PDB file of C-alpha atoms in Angstrom:
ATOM      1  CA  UNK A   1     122.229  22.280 135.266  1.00 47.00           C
ATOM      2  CA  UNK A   2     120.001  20.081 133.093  1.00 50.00           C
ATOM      3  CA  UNK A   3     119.779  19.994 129.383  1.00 50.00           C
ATOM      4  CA  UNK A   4     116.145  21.262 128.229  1.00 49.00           C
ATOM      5  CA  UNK A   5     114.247  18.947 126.241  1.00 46.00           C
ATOM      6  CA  UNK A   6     113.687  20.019 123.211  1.00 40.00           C
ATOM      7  CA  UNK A   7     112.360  17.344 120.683  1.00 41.00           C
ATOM      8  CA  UNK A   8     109.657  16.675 118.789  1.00 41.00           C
ATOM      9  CA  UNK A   9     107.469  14.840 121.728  1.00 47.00           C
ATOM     10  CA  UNK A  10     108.001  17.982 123.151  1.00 45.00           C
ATOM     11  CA  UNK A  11     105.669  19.246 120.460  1.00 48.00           C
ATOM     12  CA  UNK A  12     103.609  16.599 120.132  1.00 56.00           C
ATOM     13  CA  UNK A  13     100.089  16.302 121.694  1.00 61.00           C
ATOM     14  CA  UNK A  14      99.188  12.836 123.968  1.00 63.00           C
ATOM     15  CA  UNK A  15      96.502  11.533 121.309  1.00 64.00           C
ATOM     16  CA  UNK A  16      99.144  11.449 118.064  1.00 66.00           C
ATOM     17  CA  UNK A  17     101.900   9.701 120.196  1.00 68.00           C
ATOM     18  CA  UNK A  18      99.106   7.131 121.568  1.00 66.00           C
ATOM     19  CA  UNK A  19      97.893   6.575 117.942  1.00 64.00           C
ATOM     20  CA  UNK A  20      99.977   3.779 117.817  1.00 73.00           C
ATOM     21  CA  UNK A  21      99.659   2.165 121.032  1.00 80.00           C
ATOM     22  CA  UNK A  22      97.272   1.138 123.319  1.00 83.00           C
ATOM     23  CA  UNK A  23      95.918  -0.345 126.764  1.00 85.00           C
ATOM     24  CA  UNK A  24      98.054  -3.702 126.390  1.00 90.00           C
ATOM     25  CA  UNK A  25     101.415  -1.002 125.928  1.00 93.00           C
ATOM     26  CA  UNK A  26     100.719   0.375 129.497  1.00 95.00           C
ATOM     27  CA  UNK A  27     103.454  -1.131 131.827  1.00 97.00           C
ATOM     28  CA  UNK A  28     102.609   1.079 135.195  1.00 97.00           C
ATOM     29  CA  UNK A  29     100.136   3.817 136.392  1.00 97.00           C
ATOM     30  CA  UNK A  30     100.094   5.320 139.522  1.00 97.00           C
ATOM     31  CA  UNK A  31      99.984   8.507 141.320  1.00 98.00           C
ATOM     32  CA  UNK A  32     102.552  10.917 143.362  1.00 97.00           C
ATOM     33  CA  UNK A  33     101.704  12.312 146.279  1.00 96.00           C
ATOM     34  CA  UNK A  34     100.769  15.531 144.521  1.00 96.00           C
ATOM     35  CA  UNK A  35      98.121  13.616 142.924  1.00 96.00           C
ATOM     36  CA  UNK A  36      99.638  13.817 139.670  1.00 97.00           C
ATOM     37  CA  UNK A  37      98.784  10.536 137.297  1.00 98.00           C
ATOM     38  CA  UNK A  38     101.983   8.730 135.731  1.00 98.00           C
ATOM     39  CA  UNK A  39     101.184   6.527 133.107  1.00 97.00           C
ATOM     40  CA  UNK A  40     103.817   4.696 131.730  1.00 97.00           C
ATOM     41  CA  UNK A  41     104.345   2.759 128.674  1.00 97.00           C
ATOM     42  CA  UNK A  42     106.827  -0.664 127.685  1.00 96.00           C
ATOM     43  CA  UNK A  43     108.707   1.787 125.132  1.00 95.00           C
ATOM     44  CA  UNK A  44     109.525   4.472 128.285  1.00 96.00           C
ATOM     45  CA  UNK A  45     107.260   7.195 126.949  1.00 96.00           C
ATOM     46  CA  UNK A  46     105.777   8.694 130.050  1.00 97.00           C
ATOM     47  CA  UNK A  47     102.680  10.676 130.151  1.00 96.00           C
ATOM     48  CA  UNK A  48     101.210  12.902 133.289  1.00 97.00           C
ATOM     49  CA  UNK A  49      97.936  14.381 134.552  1.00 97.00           C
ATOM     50  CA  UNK A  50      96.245  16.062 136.679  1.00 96.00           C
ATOM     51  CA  UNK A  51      92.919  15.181 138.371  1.00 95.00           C
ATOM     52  CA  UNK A  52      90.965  16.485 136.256  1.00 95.00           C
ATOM     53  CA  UNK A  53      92.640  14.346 132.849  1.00 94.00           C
ATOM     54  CA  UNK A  54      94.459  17.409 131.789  1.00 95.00           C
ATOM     55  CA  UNK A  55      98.466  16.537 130.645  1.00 95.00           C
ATOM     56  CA  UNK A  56     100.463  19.253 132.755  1.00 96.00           C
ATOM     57  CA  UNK A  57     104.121  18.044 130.683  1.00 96.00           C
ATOM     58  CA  UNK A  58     104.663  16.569 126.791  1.00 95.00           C
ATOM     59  CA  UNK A  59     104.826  13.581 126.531  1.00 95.00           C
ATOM     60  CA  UNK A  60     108.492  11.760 126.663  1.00 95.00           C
ATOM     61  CA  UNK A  61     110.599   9.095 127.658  1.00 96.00           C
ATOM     62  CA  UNK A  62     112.421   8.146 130.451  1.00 96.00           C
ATOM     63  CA  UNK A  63     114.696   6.262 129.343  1.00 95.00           C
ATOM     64  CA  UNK A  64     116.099   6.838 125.598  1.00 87.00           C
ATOM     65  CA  UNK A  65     117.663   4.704 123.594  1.00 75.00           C
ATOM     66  CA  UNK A  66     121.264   3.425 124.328  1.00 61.00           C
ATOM     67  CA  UNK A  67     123.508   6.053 122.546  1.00 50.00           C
ATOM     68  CA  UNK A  68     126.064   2.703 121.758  1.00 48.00           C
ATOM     69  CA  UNK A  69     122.864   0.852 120.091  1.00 44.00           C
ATOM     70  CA  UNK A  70     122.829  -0.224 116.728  1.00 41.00           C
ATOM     71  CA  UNK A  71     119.566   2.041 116.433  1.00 43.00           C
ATOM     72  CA  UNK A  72     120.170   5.558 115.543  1.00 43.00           C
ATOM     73  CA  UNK A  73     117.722   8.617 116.009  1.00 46.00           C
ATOM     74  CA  UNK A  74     117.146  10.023 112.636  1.00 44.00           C
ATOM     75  CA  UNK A  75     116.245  13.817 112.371  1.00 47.00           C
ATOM     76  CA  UNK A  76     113.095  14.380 111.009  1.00 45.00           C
ATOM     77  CA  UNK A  77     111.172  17.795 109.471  1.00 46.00           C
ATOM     78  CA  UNK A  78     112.812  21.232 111.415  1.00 47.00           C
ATOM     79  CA  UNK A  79     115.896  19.245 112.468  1.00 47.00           C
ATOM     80  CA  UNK A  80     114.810  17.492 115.314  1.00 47.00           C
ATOM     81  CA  UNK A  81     115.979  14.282 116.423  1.00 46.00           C
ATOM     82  CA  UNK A  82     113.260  11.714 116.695  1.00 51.00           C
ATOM     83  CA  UNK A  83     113.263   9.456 119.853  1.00 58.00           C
ATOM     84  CA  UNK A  84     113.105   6.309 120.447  1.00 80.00           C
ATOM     85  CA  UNK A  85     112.405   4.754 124.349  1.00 90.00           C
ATOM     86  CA  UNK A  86     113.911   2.093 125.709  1.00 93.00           C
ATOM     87  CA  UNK A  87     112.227  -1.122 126.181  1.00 96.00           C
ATOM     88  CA  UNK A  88     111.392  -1.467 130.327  1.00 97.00           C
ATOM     89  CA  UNK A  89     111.360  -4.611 132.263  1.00 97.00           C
ATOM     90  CA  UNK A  90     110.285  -2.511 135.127  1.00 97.00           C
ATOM     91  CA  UNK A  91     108.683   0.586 136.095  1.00 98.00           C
ATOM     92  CA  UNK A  92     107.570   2.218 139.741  1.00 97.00           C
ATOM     93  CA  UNK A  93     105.584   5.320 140.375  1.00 98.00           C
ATOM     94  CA  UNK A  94     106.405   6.543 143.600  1.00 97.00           C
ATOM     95  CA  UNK A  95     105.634  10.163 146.460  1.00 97.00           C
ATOM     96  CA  UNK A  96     108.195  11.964 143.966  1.00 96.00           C
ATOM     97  CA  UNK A  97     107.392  10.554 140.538  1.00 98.00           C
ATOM     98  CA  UNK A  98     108.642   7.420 138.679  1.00 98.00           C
ATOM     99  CA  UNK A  99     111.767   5.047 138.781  1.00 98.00           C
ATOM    100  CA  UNK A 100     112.283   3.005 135.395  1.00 98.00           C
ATOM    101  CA  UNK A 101     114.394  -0.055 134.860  1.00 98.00           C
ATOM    102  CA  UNK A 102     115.187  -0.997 131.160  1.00 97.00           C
ATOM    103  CA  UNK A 103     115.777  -4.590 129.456  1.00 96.00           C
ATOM    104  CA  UNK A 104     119.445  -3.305 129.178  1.00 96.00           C
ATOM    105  CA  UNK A 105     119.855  -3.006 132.816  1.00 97.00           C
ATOM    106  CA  UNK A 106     120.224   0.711 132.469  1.00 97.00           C
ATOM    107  CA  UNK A 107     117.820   2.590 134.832  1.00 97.00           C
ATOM    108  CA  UNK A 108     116.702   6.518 135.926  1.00 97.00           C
ATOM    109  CA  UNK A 109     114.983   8.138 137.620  1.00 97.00           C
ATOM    110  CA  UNK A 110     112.122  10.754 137.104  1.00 97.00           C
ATOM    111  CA  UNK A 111     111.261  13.521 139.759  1.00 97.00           C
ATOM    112  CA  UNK A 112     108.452  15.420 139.415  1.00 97.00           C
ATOM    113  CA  UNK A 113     108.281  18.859 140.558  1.00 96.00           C
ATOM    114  CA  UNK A 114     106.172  21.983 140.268  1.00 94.00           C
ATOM    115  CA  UNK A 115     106.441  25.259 140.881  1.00 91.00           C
ATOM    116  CA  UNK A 116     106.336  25.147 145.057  1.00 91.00           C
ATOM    117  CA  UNK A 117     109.556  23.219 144.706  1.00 92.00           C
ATOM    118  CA  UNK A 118     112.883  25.650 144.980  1.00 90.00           C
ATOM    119  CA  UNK A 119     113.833  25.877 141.441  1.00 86.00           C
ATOM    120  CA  UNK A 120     118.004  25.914 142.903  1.00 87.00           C
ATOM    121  CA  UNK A 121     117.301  21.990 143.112  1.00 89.00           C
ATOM    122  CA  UNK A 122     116.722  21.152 139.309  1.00 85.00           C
ATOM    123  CA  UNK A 123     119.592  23.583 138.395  1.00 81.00           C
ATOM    124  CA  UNK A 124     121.866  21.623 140.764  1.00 81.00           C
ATOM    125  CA  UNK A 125     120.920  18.071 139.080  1.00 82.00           C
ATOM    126  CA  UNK A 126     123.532  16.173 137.134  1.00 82.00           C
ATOM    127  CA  UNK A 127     124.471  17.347 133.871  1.00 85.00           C
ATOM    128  CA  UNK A 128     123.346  14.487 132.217  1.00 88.00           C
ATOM    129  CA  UNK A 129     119.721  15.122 133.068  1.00 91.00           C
ATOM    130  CA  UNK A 130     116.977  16.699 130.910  1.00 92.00           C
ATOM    131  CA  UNK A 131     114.552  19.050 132.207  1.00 92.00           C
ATOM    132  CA  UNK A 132     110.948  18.455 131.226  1.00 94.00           C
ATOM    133  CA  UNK A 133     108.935  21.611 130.857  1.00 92.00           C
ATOM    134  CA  UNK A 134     105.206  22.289 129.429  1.00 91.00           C
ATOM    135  CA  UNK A 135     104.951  22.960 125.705  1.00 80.00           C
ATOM    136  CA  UNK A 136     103.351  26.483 126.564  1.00 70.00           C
ATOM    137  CA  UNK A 137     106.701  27.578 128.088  1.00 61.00           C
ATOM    138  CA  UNK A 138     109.493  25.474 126.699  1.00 54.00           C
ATOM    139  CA  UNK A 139     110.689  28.557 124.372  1.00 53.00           C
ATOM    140  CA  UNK A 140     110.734  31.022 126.642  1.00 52.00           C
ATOM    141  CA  UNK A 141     112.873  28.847 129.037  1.00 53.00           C
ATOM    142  CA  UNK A 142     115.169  27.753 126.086  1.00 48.00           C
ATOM    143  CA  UNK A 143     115.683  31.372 124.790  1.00 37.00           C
ATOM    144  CA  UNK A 144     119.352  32.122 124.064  1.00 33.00           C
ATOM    145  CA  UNK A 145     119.641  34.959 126.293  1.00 33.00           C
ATOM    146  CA  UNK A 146     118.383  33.214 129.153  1.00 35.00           C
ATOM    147  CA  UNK A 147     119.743  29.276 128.011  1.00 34.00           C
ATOM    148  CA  UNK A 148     119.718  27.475 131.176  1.00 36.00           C
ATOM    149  CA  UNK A 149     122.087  24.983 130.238  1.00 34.00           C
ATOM    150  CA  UNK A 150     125.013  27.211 129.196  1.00 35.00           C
ATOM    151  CA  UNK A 151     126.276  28.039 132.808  1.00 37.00           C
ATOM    152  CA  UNK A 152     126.891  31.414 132.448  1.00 41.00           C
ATOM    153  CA  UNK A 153     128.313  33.257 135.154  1.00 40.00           C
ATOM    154  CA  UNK A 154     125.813  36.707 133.988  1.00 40.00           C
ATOM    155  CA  UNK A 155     124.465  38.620 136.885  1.00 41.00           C
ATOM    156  CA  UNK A 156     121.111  37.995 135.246  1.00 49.00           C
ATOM    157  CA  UNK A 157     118.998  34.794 136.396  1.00 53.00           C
ATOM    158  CA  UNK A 158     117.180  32.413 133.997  1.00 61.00           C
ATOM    159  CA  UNK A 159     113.569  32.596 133.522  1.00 62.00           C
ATOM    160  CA  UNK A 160     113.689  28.999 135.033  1.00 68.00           C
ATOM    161  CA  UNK A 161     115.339  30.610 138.198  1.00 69.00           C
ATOM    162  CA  UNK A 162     112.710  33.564 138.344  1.00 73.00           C
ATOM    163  CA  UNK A 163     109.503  32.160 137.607  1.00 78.00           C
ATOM    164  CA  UNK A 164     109.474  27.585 137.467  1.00 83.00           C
ATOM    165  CA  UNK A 165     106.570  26.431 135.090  1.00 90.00           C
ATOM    166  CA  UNK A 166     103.303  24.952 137.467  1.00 93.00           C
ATOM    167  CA  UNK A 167     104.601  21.620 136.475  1.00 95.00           C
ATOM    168  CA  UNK A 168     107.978  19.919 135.339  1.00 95.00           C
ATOM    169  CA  UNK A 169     110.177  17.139 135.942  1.00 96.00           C
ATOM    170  CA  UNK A 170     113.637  16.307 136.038  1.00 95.00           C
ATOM    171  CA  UNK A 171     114.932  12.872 134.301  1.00 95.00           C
ATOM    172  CA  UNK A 172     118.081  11.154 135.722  1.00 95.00           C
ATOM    173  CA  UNK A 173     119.542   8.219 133.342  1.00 94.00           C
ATOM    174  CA  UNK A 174     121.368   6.267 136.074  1.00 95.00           C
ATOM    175  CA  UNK A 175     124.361   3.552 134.047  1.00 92.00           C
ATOM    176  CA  UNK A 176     123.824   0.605 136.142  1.00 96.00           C
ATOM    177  CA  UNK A 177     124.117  -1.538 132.815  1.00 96.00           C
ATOM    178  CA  UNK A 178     127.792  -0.825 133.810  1.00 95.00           C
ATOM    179  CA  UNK A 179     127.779  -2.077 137.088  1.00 95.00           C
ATOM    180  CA  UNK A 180     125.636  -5.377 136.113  1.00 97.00           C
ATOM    181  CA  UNK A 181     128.345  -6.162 133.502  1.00 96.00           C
ATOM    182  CA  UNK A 182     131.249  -5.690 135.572  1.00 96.00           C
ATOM    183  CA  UNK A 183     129.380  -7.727 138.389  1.00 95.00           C
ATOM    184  CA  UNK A 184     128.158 -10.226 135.756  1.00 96.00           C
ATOM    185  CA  UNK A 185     124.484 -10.089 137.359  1.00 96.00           C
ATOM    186  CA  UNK A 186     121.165  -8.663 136.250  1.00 97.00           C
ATOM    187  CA  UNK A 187     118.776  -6.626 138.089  1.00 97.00           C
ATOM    188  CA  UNK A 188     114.815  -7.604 138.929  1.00 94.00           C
ATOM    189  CA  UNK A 189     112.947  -5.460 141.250  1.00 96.00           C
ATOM    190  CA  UNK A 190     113.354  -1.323 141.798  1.00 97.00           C
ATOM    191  CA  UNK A 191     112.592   0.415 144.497  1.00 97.00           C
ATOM    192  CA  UNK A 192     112.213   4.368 145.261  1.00 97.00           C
ATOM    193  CA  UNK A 193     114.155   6.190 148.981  1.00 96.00           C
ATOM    194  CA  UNK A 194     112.413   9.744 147.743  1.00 96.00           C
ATOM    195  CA  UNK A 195     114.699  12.565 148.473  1.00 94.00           C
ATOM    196  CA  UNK A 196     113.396  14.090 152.191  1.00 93.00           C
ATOM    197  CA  UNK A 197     114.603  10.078 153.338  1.00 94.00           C
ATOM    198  CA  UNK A 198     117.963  10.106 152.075  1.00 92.00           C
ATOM    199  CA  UNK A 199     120.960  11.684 153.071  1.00 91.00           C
ATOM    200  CA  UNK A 200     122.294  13.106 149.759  1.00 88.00           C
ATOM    201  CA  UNK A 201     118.921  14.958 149.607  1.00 91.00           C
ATOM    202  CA  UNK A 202     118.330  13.085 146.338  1.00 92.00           C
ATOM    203  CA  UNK A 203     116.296  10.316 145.392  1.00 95.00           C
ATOM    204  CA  UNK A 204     118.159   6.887 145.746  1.00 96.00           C
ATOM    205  CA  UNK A 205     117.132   3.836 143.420  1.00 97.00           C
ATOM    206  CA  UNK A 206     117.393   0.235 145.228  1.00 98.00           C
ATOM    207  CA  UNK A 207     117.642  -2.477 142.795  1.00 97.00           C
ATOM    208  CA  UNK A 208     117.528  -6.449 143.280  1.00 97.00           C
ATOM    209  CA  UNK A 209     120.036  -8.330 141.894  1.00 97.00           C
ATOM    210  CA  UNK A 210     120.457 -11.916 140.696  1.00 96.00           C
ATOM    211  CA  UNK A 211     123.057 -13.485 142.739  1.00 96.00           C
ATOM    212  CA  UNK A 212     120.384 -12.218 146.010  1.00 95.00           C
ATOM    213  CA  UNK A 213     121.879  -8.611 146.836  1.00 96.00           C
ATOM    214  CA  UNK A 214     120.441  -5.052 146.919  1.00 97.00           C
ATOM    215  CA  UNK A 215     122.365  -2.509 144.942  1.00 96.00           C
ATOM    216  CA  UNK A 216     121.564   1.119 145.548  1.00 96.00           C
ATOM    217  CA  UNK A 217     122.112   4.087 142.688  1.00 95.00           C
ATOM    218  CA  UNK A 218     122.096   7.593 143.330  1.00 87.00           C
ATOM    219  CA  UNK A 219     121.189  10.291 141.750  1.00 77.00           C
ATOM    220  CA  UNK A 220     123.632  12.870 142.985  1.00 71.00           C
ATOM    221  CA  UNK A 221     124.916  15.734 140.831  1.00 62.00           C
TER     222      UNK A 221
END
């Protein structure tokens, strides 16, 4: 299952993180076919709404910073690590939520889901992906008697299982820097096969390379 999110975005309201940022930051904005509003910025950070300008998730990013960067999070008051996005050279909002493509060729993918989706599906995602949940029920879903992440084989389901928040989303870091190194190519153009259209029942991420060829990513657990 996915790692929770648990950062200090996560407690962070939309108008502090914007403080420092403004119209000219905005890379993409578009909506999913549950009309929710993604709004996302060059640094990553990704912020979502509902119809009526209410934020239904924290703010966060999509894509963090490269773990083998010079940059390092530092920890800040509590303990936290502080975040940093990556910088994107692409990003789509599509039916299922958002696909993001950074400078360093590394990509993922961003489904958002509420609670009409089976919550079996975000426990099944790849373990490197992060669950985003809203502020108003991130403790009770990262309790540890009920930690979603452990994989405990308890009789007893997680409040995740029983009862999904309205909204959440699931974030999929995809390594195609890998492949675009190996290949000695970069990447331009991204596009989104949501999940009811492909055959791993996951979303699948089509990129355009430079030498003229299409490589597809999945994001299968």
């Amino acid at each position: 299952p996915p790692k929770q999110e648990l950062l200090d975005l996560s407690t962070t309201s939309t108008a502090t993180v914007m403080q420092h940022r403004g119209p000219g930051d905005i890379l993409t904005i578009g909506f999913t076919s549950r009309c929710v509003l993604v709004v996302v910025l060059r640094d990553s950070l990704t912020l979502c709404y509902d119809l009526s300008g209410k934020s239904v998730l924290p703010p966060f990013f999509a894509l963090k910073f490269n773990s083998g960067s010079h940059h390092t999070p530092s920890p800040s008051r509590g303990g936290k690590v502080k975040l940093s996005g990556t910088e994107l050279l692409e990003a789509r909002v599509y039916e299922g939520g958002v696909a993001v493509l950074g400078v360093d060729m590394n990509s993922a993918i961003v489904e958002l889901l509420d609670e009409h989706d089976d919550p079996a599906y975000a426990d099944g995602m790849d373990i490197s992906s992060r669950r985003i949940v809203p502020k108003s029920t991130s403790s009770s879903y990262s309790s540890s008697d009920h930690d979603p992440t452990r994989g405990d084989n308890s009789s007893s389901a997680s409040p995740f299982f029983l009862a999904p928040p309205p909204h959440y989303a699931i974030v999929t870091p995809l390594p195609t820097a890998m492949f675009a190194r190996s290949k000695h190519l970069s990447f331009g153009c991204i596009a989104v096969l949501p999940r009811q259209y492909s055959p791993s029942g996951r979303p699948e991420l089509f990129l355009s390379t430079s030498d003229g060829s299409v490589v597809v990513a999945e994001a299968n657990p």
